[in-house]
Short mmCIF file of C-alpha atoms and ligand atoms in Angstrom, two decimals:
data_model
loop_
_atom_site.label_atom_id
_atom_site.label_comp_id
_atom_site.label_asym_id
_atom_site.label_seq_id
_atom_site.Cartn_x
_atom_site.Cartn_y
_atom_site.Cartn_z
CA UNK J 1149 232.41 148.29 314.26
CA UNK J 1150 230.40 151.48 314.32
CA UNK J 1151 227.44 151.63 312.05
CA UNK J 1152 224.59 153.93 311.31
CA UNK J 1153 221.47 153.64 309.24
CA UNK J 1154 221.30 156.56 306.87
CA UNK J 1155 218.10 156.01 304.94
CA UNK J 1156 214.50 156.62 305.71
CA UNK J 1157 212.51 153.76 304.32
CA UNK J 1158 208.85 153.00 304.28
CA UNK J 1159 207.34 149.59 303.84
CA UNK J 1160 204.27 149.61 301.64
CA UNK J 1161 201.31 147.84 303.11
CA UNK J 1162 197.61 147.48 302.77
CA UNK J 1163 197.27 145.89 306.21
CA UNK J 1164 199.84 146.51 308.87
CA UNK J 1165 200.30 146.67 312.57
CA UNK J 1166 203.26 147.53 314.71
CA UNK J 1167 204.54 147.99 318.21
CA UNK J 1168 206.83 150.99 318.65
CA UNK J 1169 210.41 149.76 318.95
CA UNK J 1170 211.39 149.91 322.60
CA UNK J 1171 215.09 149.93 322.03
CA UNK J 1172 217.37 152.86 321.32
CA UNK J 1173 217.82 153.76 317.68
CA UNK J 1174 221.27 154.53 316.35
CA UNK J 1175 220.12 155.55 312.93
CA UNK J 1176 220.79 159.06 311.76
CA UNK J 1177 217.36 159.16 310.21
CA UNK J 1178 214.72 156.90 311.62
CA UNK J 1179 213.18 154.24 309.44
CA UNK J 1180 209.46 154.65 309.16
CA UNK J 1181 207.04 151.89 308.35
CA UNK J 1182 204.25 153.84 306.71
CA UNK J 1183 200.98 152.66 305.31
CA UNK J 1184 201.03 153.57 301.65
CA UNK J 1185 199.11 152.07 298.76
CA UNK J 1186 200.90 149.28 296.96
CA UNK J 1187 200.36 149.22 293.24
CA UNK J 1188 203.44 148.76 291.21
CA UNK J 1189 202.72 149.10 287.55
CA UNK J 1190 206.16 150.07 286.35
CA UNK J 1191 208.00 146.82 286.42
CA UNK J 1192 210.77 147.03 283.87
CA UNK J 1193 210.04 145.51 280.53
CA UNK J 1194 212.28 144.87 277.61
CA UNK J 1195 212.44 142.79 274.51
CA UNK J 1196 216.15 142.61 273.68
CA UNK J 1197 217.09 138.97 273.35
CA UNK J 1198 220.62 137.80 272.72
CA UNK J 1199 220.88 134.51 270.91
CA UNK J 1200 223.86 132.40 271.84
CA UNK J 1201 225.49 129.90 269.48
CA UNK J 1202 226.90 126.76 271.08
CA UNK J 1203 230.53 125.89 270.29
CA UNK J 1204 232.93 123.05 271.08
CA UNK J 1205 233.70 123.05 274.78
CA UNK J 1206 237.17 123.33 276.32
CA UNK J 1207 238.49 123.34 279.89
CA UNK J 1208 237.04 125.97 282.17
CA UNK J 1209 239.47 128.78 283.12
CA UNK J 1210 241.04 128.18 286.53
CA UNK J 1211 239.62 130.20 289.41
CA UNK J 1212 241.78 131.82 292.07
CA UNK J 1213 241.42 130.59 295.66
CA UNK J 1214 239.99 133.19 298.03
CA UNK J 1215 239.63 133.79 301.73
CA UNK J 1216 236.52 131.81 302.59
CA UNK J 1217 233.54 133.76 303.84
CA UNK J 1218 232.38 130.52 305.47
CA UNK J 1219 235.41 130.35 307.76
CA UNK J 1220 234.92 133.92 308.82
CA UNK J 1221 235.30 134.56 312.56
CA UNK J 1222 232.24 135.48 314.49
CA UNK J 1223 229.60 133.83 312.30
CA UNK J 1224 227.37 132.15 314.85
CA UNK J 1225 225.28 129.08 314.09
CA UNK J 1226 222.76 127.19 316.20
CA UNK J 1227 222.95 129.35 319.30
CA UNK J 1228 219.29 128.48 319.94
CA UNK J 1229 218.08 124.91 319.50
CA UNK J 1230 214.46 123.66 319.27
CA UNK J 1231 214.49 122.38 322.87
CA UNK J 1232 215.42 125.80 324.21
CA UNK J 1233 214.45 128.41 321.62
CA UNK J 1234 214.81 132.16 321.99
CA UNK J 1235 211.45 133.77 322.71
CA UNK J 1236 211.14 136.91 320.64
CA UNK J 1237 208.28 139.33 320.43
CA UNK J 1238 206.54 140.43 317.25
CA UNK J 1239 207.15 144.18 316.88
CA UNK J 1240 205.53 144.64 313.49
CA UNK J 1241 203.77 142.54 310.87
CA UNK J 1242 202.70 144.05 307.57
CA UNK J 1243 201.33 142.64 304.32
CA UNK J 1244 203.57 143.76 301.48
CA UNK J 1245 201.61 142.41 298.54
CA UNK J 1246 198.51 144.14 297.21
CA UNK J 1247 195.05 142.77 297.91
CA UNK J 1248 194.67 141.55 294.31
CA UNK J 1249 198.04 139.72 294.28
CA UNK J 1250 197.97 135.93 293.92
CA UNK J 1251 198.84 135.00 297.51
CA UNK J 1252 199.96 137.07 300.47
CA UNK J 1253 203.48 137.93 301.56
CA UNK J 1254 204.16 139.58 304.91
CA UNK J 1255 207.14 141.45 306.32
CA UNK J 1256 207.57 140.97 310.05
CA UNK J 1257 210.02 142.17 312.68
CA UNK J 1258 210.80 140.31 315.92
CA UNK J 1259 212.69 141.60 318.93
CA UNK J 1260 215.90 139.74 319.80
CA UNK J 1261 217.45 142.15 322.32
CA UNK J 1262 220.71 141.32 320.52
CA UNK J 1263 220.55 137.70 321.71
CA UNK J 1264 220.27 136.19 318.21
CA UNK J 1265 223.37 137.61 316.50
CA UNK J 1266 223.12 136.88 312.80
CA UNK J 1267 224.87 137.91 309.62
CA UNK J 1268 223.36 138.95 306.32
CA UNK J 1269 222.49 135.77 304.40
CA UNK J 1270 221.70 133.55 307.39
CA UNK J 1271 218.31 132.03 308.30
CA UNK J 1272 216.44 131.43 311.52
CA UNK J 1273 214.10 128.63 312.52
CA UNK J 1274 210.59 129.30 313.80
CA UNK J 1275 208.48 126.87 315.84
CA UNK J 1276 204.78 127.58 315.44
CA UNK J 1277 202.62 127.50 318.54
CA UNK J 1278 200.43 124.45 319.04
CA UNK J 1279 200.88 120.77 318.30
CA UNK J 1280 200.80 118.57 315.22
CA UNK J 1281 198.30 115.79 314.47
CA UNK J 1282 200.22 113.47 316.80
CA UNK J 1283 200.04 115.91 319.68
CA UNK J 1284 203.75 116.74 319.39
CA UNK J 1285 205.13 120.28 319.20
CA UNK J 1286 205.43 121.48 315.60
CA UNK J 1287 208.77 121.02 313.87
CA UNK J 1288 210.74 124.17 313.11
CA UNK J 1289 210.58 125.78 309.66
CA UNK J 1290 213.49 127.77 308.28
CA UNK J 1291 213.15 131.36 307.06
CA UNK J 1292 215.82 133.49 305.39
CA UNK J 1293 216.52 136.64 307.36
CA UNK J 1294 215.32 139.71 305.48
CA UNK J 1295 217.04 142.38 307.59
CA UNK J 1296 220.68 143.34 307.73
CA UNK J 1297 222.61 142.39 310.87
CA UNK J 1298 221.69 145.80 312.27
CA UNK J 1299 218.00 145.02 311.91
CA UNK J 1300 215.29 147.28 310.52
CA UNK J 1301 215.60 149.67 313.46
CA UNK J 1302 219.38 149.89 313.24
CA UNK J 1303 220.10 148.74 316.80
CA UNK J 1304 221.04 145.06 316.25
CA UNK J 1305 218.09 144.09 318.42
CA UNK J 1306 215.63 142.73 315.90
CA UNK J 1307 215.32 140.26 313.06
CA UNK J 1308 212.95 140.51 310.09
CA UNK J 1309 211.39 137.89 307.83
CA UNK J 1310 209.55 137.93 304.51
CA UNK J 1311 206.98 135.13 304.58
CA UNK J 1312 204.53 133.85 301.97
CA UNK J 1313 201.29 132.49 303.40
CA UNK J 1314 200.99 128.90 302.13
CA UNK J 1315 197.42 127.94 301.21
CA UNK J 1316 196.63 125.16 298.75
CA UNK J 1317 193.84 122.78 297.79
CA UNK J 1318 194.62 119.10 298.40
CA UNK J 1319 193.57 116.08 296.32
CA UNK J 1320 190.34 115.80 298.30
CA UNK J 1321 189.47 119.39 297.34
CA UNK J 1322 190.04 120.71 300.87
CA UNK J 1323 191.79 124.00 301.52
CA UNK J 1324 194.95 123.38 303.52
CA UNK J 1325 196.87 126.10 305.33
CA UNK J 1326 200.62 125.69 305.91
CA UNK J 1327 201.30 125.50 309.65
CA UNK J 1328 204.16 127.90 310.23
CA UNK J 1329 203.65 130.40 307.42
CA UNK J 1330 200.06 130.99 308.54
CA UNK J 1331 201.15 131.20 312.18
CA UNK J 1332 203.67 133.87 311.18
CA UNK J 1333 201.46 135.86 308.82
CA UNK J 1334 198.74 135.98 311.49
CA UNK J 1335 201.07 137.12 314.30
CA UNK J 1336 199.97 140.31 316.04
CA UNK J 1337 202.39 142.82 317.55
CA UNK J 1338 203.22 141.78 321.10
CA UNK J 1339 202.82 138.05 320.39
CA UNK J 1340 205.68 135.73 321.31
CA UNK J 1341 207.57 133.70 318.72
CA UNK J 1342 209.97 130.77 319.26
CA UNK J 1343 213.16 131.34 317.32
CA UNK J 1344 216.05 128.90 316.69
CA UNK J 1345 219.41 129.36 314.98
CA UNK J 1346 220.77 131.38 313.36
CA UNK J 1347 221.83 128.90 310.67
CA UNK J 1348 223.52 128.80 307.28
CA UNK J 1349 226.75 129.99 305.73
CA UNK J 1350 226.05 129.41 302.03
CA UNK J 1351 224.51 132.84 301.51
CA UNK J 1352 226.95 134.97 303.51
CA UNK J 1353 227.99 138.14 301.67
CA UNK J 1354 231.39 138.44 300.03
CA UNK J 1355 233.78 140.44 302.19
CA UNK J 1356 235.16 142.38 299.21
CA UNK J 1357 233.41 145.78 299.15
CA UNK J 1358 234.34 146.15 295.47
CA UNK J 1359 232.78 142.85 294.38
CA UNK J 1360 230.16 142.38 291.68
CA UNK J 1361 227.22 140.77 293.46
CA UNK J 1362 224.54 139.26 291.23
CA UNK J 1363 221.39 138.36 293.16
CA UNK J 1364 218.74 136.10 291.64
CA UNK J 1365 215.47 135.85 293.54
CA UNK J 1366 212.02 134.42 292.99
CA UNK J 1367 209.27 135.57 295.37
CA UNK J 1368 210.26 135.45 299.03
CA UNK J 1369 213.73 134.40 297.87
CA UNK J 1370 214.29 138.17 297.96
CA UNK J 1371 214.79 137.99 301.75
CA UNK J 1372 218.58 137.54 301.93
CA UNK J 1373 219.07 140.16 299.22
CA UNK J 1374 217.11 142.80 301.07
CA UNK J 1375 219.48 142.05 303.90
CA UNK J 1376 222.58 142.46 301.66
CA UNK J 1377 221.24 145.60 300.02
CA UNK J 1378 220.43 147.38 303.25
CA UNK J 1379 224.01 146.82 304.37
CA UNK J 1380 225.33 147.99 301.02
CA UNK J 1381 223.17 151.08 300.52
CA UNK J 1382 221.25 152.13 303.63
CA UNK J 1383 223.88 151.76 306.34
CA UNK J 1384 227.22 153.32 307.18
CA UNK J 1385 230.16 151.39 308.60
CA UNK J 1386 233.70 152.36 309.53
CA UNK J 1387 235.10 149.24 307.92
CA UNK J 1388 232.74 148.61 304.99
CA UNK J 1389 231.68 150.80 302.12
CA UNK J 1390 230.21 149.00 299.16
CA UNK J 1391 231.67 150.30 295.93
CA UNK J 1392 231.15 147.38 293.58
CA UNK J 1393 228.14 146.47 291.48
CA UNK J 1394 225.03 144.98 293.07
CA UNK J 1395 222.68 143.63 290.41
CA UNK J 1396 219.32 142.24 291.52
CA UNK J 1397 216.98 140.16 289.36
CA UNK J 1398 213.60 139.55 291.03
CA UNK J 1399 210.89 137.29 289.62
CA UNK J 1400 207.28 137.60 290.84
CA UNK J 1401 203.92 136.58 289.33
CA UNK J 1402 202.29 140.04 289.07
CA UNK J 1403 203.31 143.65 289.55
CA UNK J 1404 201.01 143.71 292.57
CA UNK J 1405 203.28 141.10 294.16
CA UNK J 1406 206.58 142.94 293.66
CA UNK J 1407 208.38 142.92 297.00
CA UNK J 1408 210.21 145.92 298.54
CA UNK J 1409 210.13 147.81 295.24
CA UNK J 1410 210.04 151.20 296.98
CA UNK J 1411 213.20 150.40 298.87
CA UNK J 1412 215.00 149.28 295.73
CA UNK J 1413 213.92 152.45 293.96
CA UNK J 1414 215.45 154.49 296.81
CA UNK J 1415 218.67 152.51 296.59
CA UNK J 1416 218.84 153.15 292.86
CA UNK J 1417 218.43 156.88 293.50
CA UNK J 1418 221.16 156.81 296.15
CA UNK J 1419 223.66 154.73 294.22
CA UNK J 1420 222.80 154.69 290.51
CA UNK J 1421 226.29 153.52 289.53
CA UNK J 1422 226.46 150.72 292.08
CA UNK J 1423 222.96 149.26 291.95
CA UNK J 1424 220.94 147.71 289.16
CA UNK J 1425 217.56 146.06 289.49
CA UNK J 1426 215.56 144.13 286.90
CA UNK J 1427 212.13 142.63 287.47
CA UNK J 1428 210.58 139.63 285.75
CA UNK J 1429 206.80 139.74 286.15
CA UNK J 1430 205.83 136.30 284.89
CA UNK J 1431 202.10 136.73 284.42
CA UNK J 1432 202.23 140.18 282.83
CA UNK J 1433 205.38 140.24 280.73
CA UNK J 1434 206.79 138.12 277.93
CA UNK J 1435 209.94 138.10 275.82
CA UNK J 1436 210.10 138.75 272.08
CA UNK J 1437 209.23 135.10 271.42
CA UNK J 1438 206.11 135.46 273.57
CA UNK J 1439 207.58 133.30 276.34
CA UNK J 1440 206.63 133.86 279.97
CA UNK J 1441 208.97 136.34 281.66
CA UNK J 1442 210.79 134.26 284.23
CA UNK J 1443 213.92 135.51 285.94
CA UNK J 1444 216.12 133.54 283.53
CA UNK J 1445 214.22 135.08 280.58
CA UNK J 1446 215.06 138.55 281.89
CA UNK J 1447 218.67 137.54 282.48
CA UNK J 1448 218.92 136.35 278.87
CA UNK J 1449 218.45 139.98 277.79
CA UNK J 1450 221.77 140.78 279.45
CA UNK J 1451 223.51 137.57 278.43
CA UNK J 1452 226.77 139.09 277.20
CA UNK J 1453 227.14 141.45 280.13
CA UNK J 1454 226.40 138.75 282.68
CA UNK J 1455 228.82 136.34 281.12
CA UNK J 1456 231.61 138.96 281.07
CA UNK J 1457 230.97 139.61 284.76
CA UNK J 1458 230.97 135.90 285.53
CA UNK J 1459 234.46 135.55 284.12
CA UNK J 1460 235.79 137.93 286.76
CA UNK J 1461 237.26 136.65 290.02
CA UNK J 1462 235.39 139.24 292.04
CA UNK J 1463 231.91 138.36 290.78
CA UNK J 1464 229.62 136.46 293.16
CA UNK J 1465 226.25 135.01 292.19
CA UNK J 1466 223.55 134.24 294.74
CA UNK J 1467 220.30 132.43 293.98
CA UNK J 1468 217.36 132.09 296.34
CA UNK J 1469 213.73 131.02 296.03
CA UNK J 1470 211.91 128.35 294.03
CA UNK J 1471 213.83 125.19 293.29
CA UNK J 1472 212.71 125.29 289.65
CA UNK J 1473 214.69 128.47 288.95
CA UNK J 1474 218.02 126.70 289.27
CA UNK J 1475 217.56 124.60 286.13
CA UNK J 1476 216.26 127.57 284.14
CA UNK J 1477 219.32 129.61 285.07
CA UNK J 1478 221.67 126.70 284.35
CA UNK J 1479 220.12 126.42 280.89
CA UNK J 1480 220.99 129.99 279.95
CA UNK J 1481 224.45 129.65 281.50
CA UNK J 1482 225.16 126.52 279.42
CA UNK J 1483 224.65 128.50 276.23
CA UNK J 1484 226.60 131.49 277.48
CA UNK J 1485 229.60 129.42 278.51
CA UNK J 1486 229.46 127.37 275.32
CA UNK J 1487 229.93 130.56 273.33
CA UNK J 1488 233.42 130.78 274.84
CA UNK J 1489 233.97 127.07 274.48
CA UNK J 1490 233.55 126.49 278.22
CA UNK J 1491 231.67 123.62 279.80
CA UNK J 1492 229.23 125.28 282.21
CA UNK J 1493 228.94 122.36 284.61
CA UNK J 1494 232.74 122.28 285.12
CA UNK J 1495 232.90 126.03 285.37
CA UNK J 1496 230.06 126.12 287.91
CA UNK J 1497 231.94 123.58 290.06
CA UNK J 1498 234.90 125.92 290.13
CA UNK J 1499 232.72 128.90 290.88
CA UNK J 1500 231.16 126.97 293.76
CA UNK J 1501 234.57 126.03 295.13
CA UNK J 1502 235.64 129.65 295.14
CA UNK J 1503 232.28 130.58 296.73
CA UNK J 1504 231.26 132.60 293.69
CA UNK J 1505 228.13 130.55 292.97
CA UNK J 1506 225.84 130.32 296.00
CA UNK J 1507 222.46 128.64 295.89
CA UNK J 1508 219.68 128.29 298.44
CA UNK J 1509 216.50 127.17 296.73
CA UNK J 1510 213.58 125.19 298.10
C1 FAD L 2280 216.68 127.61 303.98
C2 FAD L 2280 215.21 127.94 303.80
C3 FAD L 2280 214.80 129.26 303.83
C4 FAD L 2280 213.45 129.57 303.65
N1 FAD L 2280 213.10 130.88 303.66
C5 FAD L 2280 211.81 131.20 303.47
C6 FAD L 2280 211.43 132.58 303.45
O1 FAD L 2280 212.27 133.49 303.59
N2 FAD L 2280 210.13 132.87 303.29
C7 FAD L 2280 209.19 131.88 303.11
O2 FAD L 2280 208.00 132.23 302.98
N3 FAD L 2280 209.54 130.59 303.10
C8 FAD L 2280 210.81 130.22 303.30
N4 FAD L 2280 211.17 128.90 303.33
C9 FAD L 2280 210.09 127.89 303.31
C10 FAD L 2280 209.58 127.63 304.78
O3 FAD L 2280 210.59 126.98 305.52
C11 FAD L 2280 208.34 126.74 304.85
O4 FAD L 2280 208.60 125.55 304.16
C12 FAD L 2280 207.09 127.39 304.28
O5 FAD L 2280 206.76 128.57 305.00
C13 FAD L 2280 205.90 126.42 304.41
O6 FAD L 2280 205.78 126.04 305.75
P1 FAD L 2280 204.36 125.82 306.44
O7 FAD L 2280 204.60 125.34 307.82
O8 FAD L 2280 203.49 127.01 306.27
O9 FAD L 2280 203.73 124.67 305.56
P2 FAD L 2280 203.58 123.13 306.01
O10 FAD L 2280 202.49 122.97 306.99
O11 FAD L 2280 204.93 122.62 306.35
O12 FAD L 2280 203.10 122.54 304.65
C14 FAD L 2280 204.02 122.40 303.60
C15 FAD L 2280 203.71 121.09 302.91
O13 FAD L 2280 202.46 121.21 302.28
C16 FAD L 2280 202.47 120.46 301.09
N5 FAD L 2280 202.14 121.36 299.99
C17 FAD L 2280 202.57 122.63 299.80
N6 FAD L 2280 202.06 123.17 298.70
C18 FAD L 2280 201.26 122.19 298.18
C19 FAD L 2280 200.47 122.12 297.03
N7 FAD L 2280 200.36 123.16 296.18
N8 FAD L 2280 199.80 120.97 296.78
C20 FAD L 2280 199.88 119.93 297.63
N9 FAD L 2280 200.64 119.93 298.74
C21 FAD L 2280 201.32 121.04 298.99
C22 FAD L 2280 203.85 119.90 300.92
O14 FAD L 2280 203.83 118.57 301.43
C23 FAD L 2280 204.70 120.76 301.81
O15 FAD L 2280 205.82 120.11 302.31
C24 FAD L 2280 212.51 128.55 303.47
C25 FAD L 2280 212.94 127.21 303.44
C26 FAD L 2280 214.26 126.91 303.60
C27 FAD L 2280 214.69 125.48 303.57
N1 NAP L 2281 216.61 130.10 301.41
C1 NAP L 2281 215.66 129.44 300.77
O1 NAP L 2281 215.79 128.30 300.41
C2 NAP L 2281 214.38 130.16 300.53
C3 NAP L 2281 214.22 131.46 300.97
C4 NAP L 2281 213.03 132.11 300.69
C5 NAP L 2281 212.04 131.45 299.99
N2 NAP L 2281 212.22 130.16 299.61
C6 NAP L 2281 211.21 129.45 298.82
O2 NAP L 2281 211.09 130.17 297.62
C7 NAP L 2281 209.82 129.99 297.09
C8 NAP L 2281 209.27 131.38 296.69
O3 NAP L 2281 207.96 131.25 296.46
P1 NAP L 2281 206.94 132.43 296.53
O4 NAP L 2281 205.62 131.73 296.69
O5 NAP L 2281 207.37 133.46 297.45
O6 NAP L 2281 207.07 132.99 295.05
P2 NAP L 2281 205.99 133.59 294.09
O7 NAP L 2281 205.45 134.83 294.68
O8 NAP L 2281 205.04 132.52 293.67
O9 NAP L 2281 206.93 133.98 292.88
C9 NAP L 2281 207.67 133.01 292.22
C10 NAP L 2281 207.95 133.49 290.81
O10 NAP L 2281 208.80 132.53 290.18
C11 NAP L 2281 208.16 132.10 288.98
N3 NAP L 2281 208.56 130.74 288.64
C12 NAP L 2281 207.84 129.60 288.73
N4 NAP L 2281 208.55 128.56 288.24
C13 NAP L 2281 209.73 129.06 287.85
C14 NAP L 2281 210.89 128.48 287.27
N5 NAP L 2281 210.97 127.19 286.99
N6 NAP L 2281 211.94 129.30 287.00
C15 NAP L 2281 211.89 130.60 287.26
N7 NAP L 2281 210.82 131.22 287.82
C16 NAP L 2281 209.76 130.45 288.12
C17 NAP L 2281 206.68 132.24 289.25
O11 NAP L 2281 205.96 132.32 288.05
P3 NAP L 2281 204.50 131.69 287.82
O12 NAP L 2281 203.91 131.43 289.17
O13 NAP L 2281 203.77 132.72 287.05
O14 NAP L 2281 204.73 130.42 287.05
C18 NAP L 2281 206.68 133.57 289.98
O15 NAP L 2281 206.80 134.63 289.08
C19 NAP L 2281 209.00 129.27 298.13
O16 NAP L 2281 208.97 127.90 297.76
C20 NAP L 2281 209.83 129.44 299.40
O17 NAP L 2281 209.66 128.38 300.31
C21 NAP L 2281 213.40 129.53 299.83
#
C-alpha cells in the first residue's frame, strides 16, 4: 500500500523542542513543526437552536449488517506488554495550548522504527520512569494515538500523542501532579519512553471511503480524530481516497486551548466539500438561552442535519474524551430520535452493533 504525505503542516507552539527525524521521509512535501504564536480567537459561534418536540416512540429502523472493522486483518494488538515494552525515543515535544490556557496540552512524537505498527484509532500504553509509593514500577497509562499510521513524518516509524498535564489540588490543599502525564509533558527530545500495545479496536476508522464520519471530541479526545483526518486529507494512498463527509465537533474550555486548529483550517481549505469543523468553546461561548457552549450544545444547532445523517447506513459516529459528554450527547439524541418516533436507546444499540456508534470516553 503506497502512501505519501501531501501536506505541509505546522504545529503551533509556545514552547517546543525537537530532534530532527533520522529516518527517511516519503512525503512529497515535508511536514514542518514551526514555532508560531498560538492565539485562536475565531472559534465558530452561532445561535441557531432547533427545538425538538418529543413524540410517541416506535421500533427503531433495522440496520444493515456490515463487514466488521474490528475483524479486519492486520490490526495488531498487544505486541508489546508491560514486562517487555518497546523503548522509543522522544523526537519532539511541543506545547500546543497558549500560555494563558487553563492547563497545558502537549503534542509529542516518539520513534518506533516501525516496530509498533498501529492503525488510526488505536492507543498505546506508556510506563513512566520511576517507581510508585510502594517501590514498584509505575502502572501503564493508556493514550490515544494522535498520528495516522504513517506517523507525523510519513515514514511509519513514529507515533504521536496529545497529552494533557494533570495537576490538581487534593483535599488536604496540596498540589498533586499526575504521574504519567507529567512524565510525558516533561520529556525532552532524545529521552527514552517505554511503550506498550498497541491496543483497542473500538475507534478504528470505517473502511468505506465514502462514509459520513461524525467525530465528537472534548479536549485531548481529539487525538484519534487528528489521526483519522490526516489519513483522510493529508495523505495519498493507492487504495484509499476519502470522498465522504468528515464532520468534527471539538469542545475546549477557551479559544487559547483549541487543539490543532491550524491543521483543521488547512484541511478545510483542501477539501471544503468533504470536511466540516465546529468548535464549542465552553467558557467563552453560549447558546441563545445563555447556556454554556458544550459540544452537545453546538451539535443541537445542527440537530436536523445530524439526525438525517444518523439515519443513513454509511454514517459512523465516534466519541472521545470526557466521560460526562456521553450523557449530554445522549440527551440531544433522545429528543432527535423521538421526533421520528424512535426510541434512542434501542436505536443506539443497533448503531453500536453495526459499529456506527463508537465511544471511548474516560
Ligand atoms: C483509552 C484511553 C485513552 C486515553 N487517551 C488519553 C489521551 O490521548 N490524552 C490524555 O491526556 N489522556 C488520555 N487518557 C488518560 C490517561 O490514561 C491518564 O489517565 C491521564 O494522563 C492521567 O494519568 P496520570 O498518570 O498523569 O495521573 P495519575 O497519577 O494516574 O493520577 C490520576 C488520578 O488522580 C486523581 N485525580 C485526578 N484529577 C483529580 C482531581 N481533580 N481531584 C482529585 N483527584 C483527582 C484520580 O484518582 C485519578 O485517577 C486516556 C485514557 C484511556 C483509558
Ligand atoms: N480514548 C479515551 O478514552 C480518551 C482519549 C483522550 C482523552 N481522554 C480523556 O478525555 C478527557 C479530556 O480532558 P481534557 O482535560 O483534555 O479536556 P479540557 O481541555 O478540559 O476540555 C474539555 C471540554 O469539555 C467540557 N466539558 C466538561 N464537562 C462536559 C460535559 N459533561 N459534556 C460536554 N463537555 C463537557 C469542558 O468544559 P468546562 O471545563 O468549561 O466545564 C471543556 O470545554 C480527559 O479526562 C482524558 O483523560 C480519553
